[in-house]
Short mmCIF file of N, CA and C in Angstrom, two decimals:
data_model
loop_
_atom_site.label_atom_id
_atom_site.label_comp_id
_atom_site.label_asym_id
_atom_site.label_seq_id
_atom_site.Cartn_x
_atom_site.Cartn_y
_atom_site.Cartn_z
N MET A 1 133.19 77.30 36.58
CA MET A 1 132.11 77.90 35.43
C MET A 1 131.79 76.22 34.97
N SER A 2 131.00 76.08 34.29
CA SER A 2 130.46 74.75 33.21
C SER A 2 129.31 75.49 32.28
N SER A 3 128.52 74.56 31.51
CA SER A 3 128.19 75.01 30.05
C SER A 3 126.74 74.20 29.97
N CYS A 4 125.31 74.21 29.89
CA CYS A 4 124.42 73.45 29.49
C CYS A 4 123.79 74.09 28.73
N TRP A 5 122.60 73.12 27.87
CA TRP A 5 121.51 73.25 26.98
C TRP A 5 120.52 73.73 28.16
N ALA A 6 119.45 75.04 26.99
CA ALA A 6 118.33 74.77 27.63
C ALA A 6 117.32 75.52 26.63
N PRO A 7 116.26 75.63 26.84
CA PRO A 7 115.42 75.72 25.67
C PRO A 7 115.65 77.21 25.40
N GLN A 8 115.12 77.91 24.13
CA GLN A 8 115.76 79.35 23.71
C GLN A 8 115.01 80.09 24.65
N GLY A 9 115.08 81.69 25.01
CA GLY A 9 114.81 81.76 25.81
C GLY A 9 114.57 82.25 27.44
N ILE A 10 115.23 80.67 27.56
CA ILE A 10 115.28 80.04 28.95
C ILE A 10 116.21 80.23 29.80
N ARG A 11 116.66 81.49 30.73
CA ARG A 11 118.35 81.19 31.44
C ARG A 11 117.90 80.08 32.20
N PRO A 12 119.11 79.21 31.91
CA PRO A 12 119.28 78.11 33.43
C PRO A 12 119.97 79.10 34.74
N SER A 13 119.64 78.25 35.67
CA SER A 13 119.87 78.02 36.81
C SER A 13 121.01 77.03 37.26
N ILE A 14 121.98 77.68 37.31
CA ILE A 14 122.91 76.90 37.64
C ILE A 14 123.45 76.83 39.56
N PRO A 15 123.11 76.06 39.99
CA PRO A 15 123.81 76.17 41.11
C PRO A 15 125.06 76.38 41.84
N SER A 16 125.57 77.07 42.77
CA SER A 16 126.82 77.16 43.50
C SER A 16 126.60 77.51 44.53
N HIS A 17 128.11 77.06 45.22
CA HIS A 17 128.33 77.18 46.36
C HIS A 17 129.45 78.18 46.24
N TYR A 18 129.04 79.17 46.29
CA TYR A 18 130.53 80.57 46.19
C TYR A 18 130.82 80.92 48.07
N MET A 19 131.44 81.32 48.04
CA MET A 19 132.19 81.58 49.30
C MET A 19 133.43 82.68 49.44
N ARG A 20 133.01 83.24 50.21
CA ARG A 20 134.62 83.94 50.31
C ARG A 20 135.27 83.60 51.08
N GLU A 21 136.81 83.79 50.71
CA GLU A 21 138.34 83.50 51.59
C GLU A 21 138.90 84.34 51.89
N TYR A 22 139.82 84.43 52.70
CA TYR A 22 140.51 85.59 52.50
C TYR A 22 142.04 85.04 53.36
N ARG A 23 143.38 85.21 52.90
CA ARG A 23 144.19 84.66 53.18
C ARG A 23 144.86 86.30 53.64
N TYR A 24 145.29 86.82 54.97
CA TYR A 24 146.54 87.63 55.22
C TYR A 24 147.61 87.66 55.36
N CYS A 25 148.97 88.12 54.55
CA CYS A 25 149.75 87.89 54.00
C CYS A 25 150.85 89.17 54.70
N TYR A 26 151.99 89.32 55.78
CA TYR A 26 152.83 90.31 55.82
C TYR A 26 153.82 89.86 55.04
N GLY A 27 154.00 91.19 54.46
CA GLY A 27 155.51 90.42 53.67
C GLY A 27 156.86 92.18 53.81
N ALA A 28 158.26 91.89 53.31
CA ALA A 28 158.92 92.76 53.10
C ALA A 28 159.80 92.40 52.28
N ILE A 29 160.76 92.51 51.52
CA ILE A 29 161.29 92.93 50.22
C ILE A 29 162.51 94.08 50.40
N ASN A 30 163.27 93.13 50.69
CA ASN A 30 165.00 94.03 50.59
C ASN A 30 164.84 94.82 49.14
N ALA A 31 165.22 95.74 49.11
CA ALA A 31 164.91 96.88 47.76
C ALA A 31 166.38 96.55 46.97
N GLN A 32 167.50 96.23 47.71
CA GLN A 32 168.85 96.25 47.57
C GLN A 32 169.11 94.81 46.49
N THR A 33 168.27 93.58 47.04
CA THR A 33 168.65 92.32 46.31
C THR A 33 167.40 91.51 45.86
N GLY A 34 166.56 92.47 46.35
CA GLY A 34 165.29 91.19 46.24
C GLY A 34 164.57 90.14 47.03
N ASP A 35 165.35 90.13 48.03
CA ASP A 35 165.12 89.08 48.61
C ASP A 35 163.54 89.35 49.77
N SER A 36 162.78 88.21 49.80
CA SER A 36 161.54 88.44 51.10
C SER A 36 161.86 87.37 51.76
N PHE A 37 160.68 88.41 52.42
CA PHE A 37 159.92 87.84 54.25
C PHE A 37 158.88 87.87 53.89
N PHE A 38 157.89 86.57 54.17
CA PHE A 38 156.52 86.73 54.46
C PHE A 38 156.22 85.69 55.14
N LEU A 39 155.30 85.98 55.98
CA LEU A 39 154.44 85.58 56.75
C LEU A 39 152.64 85.40 56.52
N ILE A 40 152.24 84.22 56.06
CA ILE A 40 150.94 83.71 56.67
C ILE A 40 150.44 83.93 57.82
N ALA A 41 149.65 84.99 57.93
CA ALA A 41 148.97 85.81 59.33
C ALA A 41 147.25 85.36 59.40
N GLY A 42 147.11 84.52 60.97
CA GLY A 42 145.84 84.64 61.13
C GLY A 42 144.81 85.70 60.75
N GLY A 43 145.30 86.86 60.80
CA GLY A 43 144.54 88.27 60.55
C GLY A 43 145.66 89.41 60.79
N CYS A 44 144.88 90.78 60.60
CA CYS A 44 145.50 92.11 60.30
C CYS A 44 145.27 92.59 61.64
N ASN A 45 146.45 92.79 62.13
CA ASN A 45 145.87 93.54 64.22
C ASN A 45 147.75 93.41 64.11
N THR A 46 147.40 94.42 65.38
CA THR A 46 149.17 94.56 66.46
C THR A 46 149.33 93.04 66.44
N GLU A 47 148.59 92.49 67.33
CA GLU A 47 148.88 90.85 68.03
C GLU A 47 150.10 89.98 66.60
N TRP A 48 149.13 90.29 65.51
CA TRP A 48 150.32 89.27 63.98
C TRP A 48 151.49 90.75 63.67
N THR A 49 151.28 91.77 63.54
CA THR A 49 151.95 92.54 63.51
C THR A 49 153.33 92.29 64.31
N ASN A 50 152.96 92.48 65.49
CA ASN A 50 154.27 92.05 66.31
C ASN A 50 154.86 90.79 66.25
N GLU A 51 154.26 89.37 65.59
CA GLU A 51 154.32 88.12 65.38
C GLU A 51 155.56 88.29 64.12
N PHE A 52 155.26 89.26 63.06
CA PHE A 52 155.72 88.95 61.91
C PHE A 52 156.95 90.35 61.79
N LEU A 53 157.02 91.02 62.99
CA LEU A 53 158.40 92.15 63.31
C LEU A 53 159.23 91.32 64.36
N ARG A 54 159.22 90.09 65.07
CA ARG A 54 159.39 89.80 65.67
C ARG A 54 160.25 88.48 64.60
N GLN A 55 159.94 87.88 63.99
CA GLN A 55 160.41 87.22 63.30
C GLN A 55 161.66 87.52 61.75
N VAL A 56 160.90 88.82 61.17
CA VAL A 56 161.98 89.52 60.34
C VAL A 56 162.85 89.55 61.38
N SER A 57 162.86 89.98 62.58
CA SER A 57 164.15 90.53 63.40
C SER A 57 164.90 89.10 64.08
N GLN A 58 164.50 88.17 64.08
CA GLN A 58 164.83 86.92 64.31
C GLN A 58 165.60 86.36 62.71
N ALA A 59 165.29 86.56 61.76
CA ALA A 59 165.88 85.98 60.51
C ALA A 59 167.32 87.25 60.37
N TYR A 60 167.24 88.18 60.32
CA TYR A 60 167.91 89.66 60.07
C TYR A 60 168.53 89.66 61.15
N PRO A 61 168.98 89.29 62.43
CA PRO A 61 169.64 89.78 63.37
C PRO A 61 170.55 90.99 63.31
N ASP A 62 171.59 90.60 62.57
CA ASP A 62 172.46 91.60 62.15
C ASP A 62 172.61 92.65 61.45
N ASN A 63 170.92 92.58 60.79
CA ASN A 63 170.99 93.53 59.63
C ASN A 63 170.15 94.80 60.51
N TYR A 64 170.24 95.82 60.09
CA TYR A 64 169.55 97.05 60.43
C TYR A 64 168.29 97.58 58.88
N ILE A 65 167.27 97.35 59.80
CA ILE A 65 166.12 96.94 58.62
C ILE A 65 165.31 98.13 58.57
N LEU A 66 164.59 98.73 58.07
CA LEU A 66 164.14 99.86 57.89
C LEU A 66 162.98 99.32 57.02
N LEU A 67 161.65 99.34 57.99
CA LEU A 67 160.62 98.81 57.15
C LEU A 67 159.02 99.90 56.77
N VAL A 68 158.52 99.75 55.77
CA VAL A 68 158.11 101.15 54.70
C VAL A 68 156.86 100.38 55.32
N MET A 69 155.87 101.05 55.94
CA MET A 69 154.59 100.56 56.02
C MET A 69 153.23 101.44 55.49
N ASP A 70 152.41 101.17 55.37
CA ASP A 70 151.12 102.16 55.26
C ASP A 70 150.81 102.59 56.36
N ASN A 71 149.58 103.03 56.74
CA ASN A 71 148.94 103.70 57.87
C ASN A 71 147.54 103.73 58.82
N ALA A 72 147.86 101.63 58.20
CA ALA A 72 147.04 101.12 59.30
C ALA A 72 146.93 101.36 60.80
N ILE A 73 146.33 100.89 61.47
CA ILE A 73 145.54 101.25 62.61
C ILE A 73 146.55 100.42 63.79
N TRP A 74 146.25 99.16 63.36
CA TRP A 74 147.55 98.21 64.16
C TRP A 74 149.31 98.29 63.63
N HIS A 75 149.74 99.23 62.75
CA HIS A 75 150.65 99.81 62.38
C HIS A 75 151.60 100.51 63.75
N LYS A 76 150.30 101.20 64.36
CA LYS A 76 151.07 102.49 64.47
C LYS A 76 150.20 102.40 66.18
N SER A 77 149.78 101.08 66.95
CA SER A 77 149.33 100.77 68.30
C SER A 77 150.26 101.12 68.93
N SER A 78 150.17 102.02 70.26
CA SER A 78 150.69 101.74 71.55
C SER A 78 151.29 100.23 71.89
N THR A 79 150.55 99.37 71.59
CA THR A 79 151.01 98.10 71.87
C THR A 79 152.20 97.53 71.24
N LEU A 80 152.16 98.27 70.22
CA LEU A 80 153.56 97.58 68.82
C LEU A 80 154.65 97.52 69.92
N GLU A 81 155.26 96.34 69.15
CA GLU A 81 156.48 96.01 69.93
C GLU A 81 158.07 95.84 68.73
N ILE A 82 158.41 96.59 69.09
CA ILE A 82 159.66 97.07 67.69
C ILE A 82 160.60 96.92 67.93
N PRO A 83 161.06 95.58 67.28
CA PRO A 83 162.89 95.38 67.92
C PRO A 83 163.76 96.50 67.85
N SER A 84 164.94 95.92 67.97
CA SER A 84 166.02 97.77 68.41
C SER A 84 166.36 97.10 66.81
N ASN A 85 166.62 95.98 66.17
CA ASN A 85 166.85 96.31 64.68
C ASN A 85 166.73 96.77 63.88
N ILE A 86 165.27 97.73 63.89
CA ILE A 86 163.71 97.40 63.16
C ILE A 86 163.54 99.13 63.15
N ASP A 87 163.32 99.70 62.46
CA ASP A 87 162.61 101.34 62.18
C ASP A 87 161.91 101.17 61.41
N LEU A 88 160.74 101.69 61.63
CA LEU A 88 159.06 102.39 60.60
C LEU A 88 159.55 103.03 60.02
N ALA A 89 159.19 103.25 58.65
CA ALA A 89 158.98 104.74 57.47
C ALA A 89 157.45 104.22 57.15
N PHE A 90 156.20 105.27 57.33
CA PHE A 90 155.00 105.99 57.20
C PHE A 90 155.27 106.17 55.75
N ILE A 91 154.19 105.95 54.65
CA ILE A 91 153.97 106.20 53.62
C ILE A 91 152.86 107.23 53.57
N PRO A 92 152.87 108.38 53.55
CA PRO A 92 151.17 109.37 53.30
C PRO A 92 150.45 108.33 53.43
N PRO A 93 149.34 108.47 53.32
CA PRO A 93 147.76 107.78 53.37
C PRO A 93 147.28 108.00 52.48
N TYR A 94 146.90 106.65 51.69
CA TYR A 94 146.42 106.76 50.37
C TYR A 94 146.96 106.87 49.26
N THR A 95 148.36 105.89 49.18
CA THR A 95 149.46 106.29 48.56
C THR A 95 150.07 104.75 48.07
N PRO A 96 149.41 103.83 47.72
CA PRO A 96 150.17 102.95 47.53
C PRO A 96 151.13 102.31 47.03
N GLU A 97 151.07 103.07 45.60
CA GLU A 97 152.18 103.28 44.55
C GLU A 97 153.42 103.29 45.49
N MET A 98 153.55 104.14 46.82
CA MET A 98 154.75 104.54 47.19
C MET A 98 155.30 103.65 48.26
N ASN A 99 154.11 102.30 48.52
CA ASN A 99 154.79 100.73 48.95
C ASN A 99 155.56 100.36 47.89
N PRO A 100 156.36 99.47 47.70
CA PRO A 100 156.78 98.45 46.54
C PRO A 100 155.75 97.12 46.63
N ILE A 101 155.87 96.79 47.99
CA ILE A 101 155.83 95.58 47.99
C ILE A 101 154.01 95.79 47.99
N GLU A 102 153.75 95.84 48.01
CA GLU A 102 151.65 96.74 47.49
C GLU A 102 151.60 96.38 45.75
#
């Protein structure tokens, strides 16, 4: 944002290069310790969800992990690969306040 002088009653035009950019981030927080695990992803889809689950499982191989998730279609895909030390729990639709990481 910048400022400039213009004659009274004339609104100056300020050229800008507005571009919308997106970042996709998967995350998990341990409710007991506050520890967090994040993955900056290339998108929100089953492929990236599988990668996130794999990395969380590898980071905590000796722990049982209960992940609270929303009902995004890629969280419930038939091709979702859930590691053996992870279980998924789904919140009711349209209740982001029930997901602490949101």
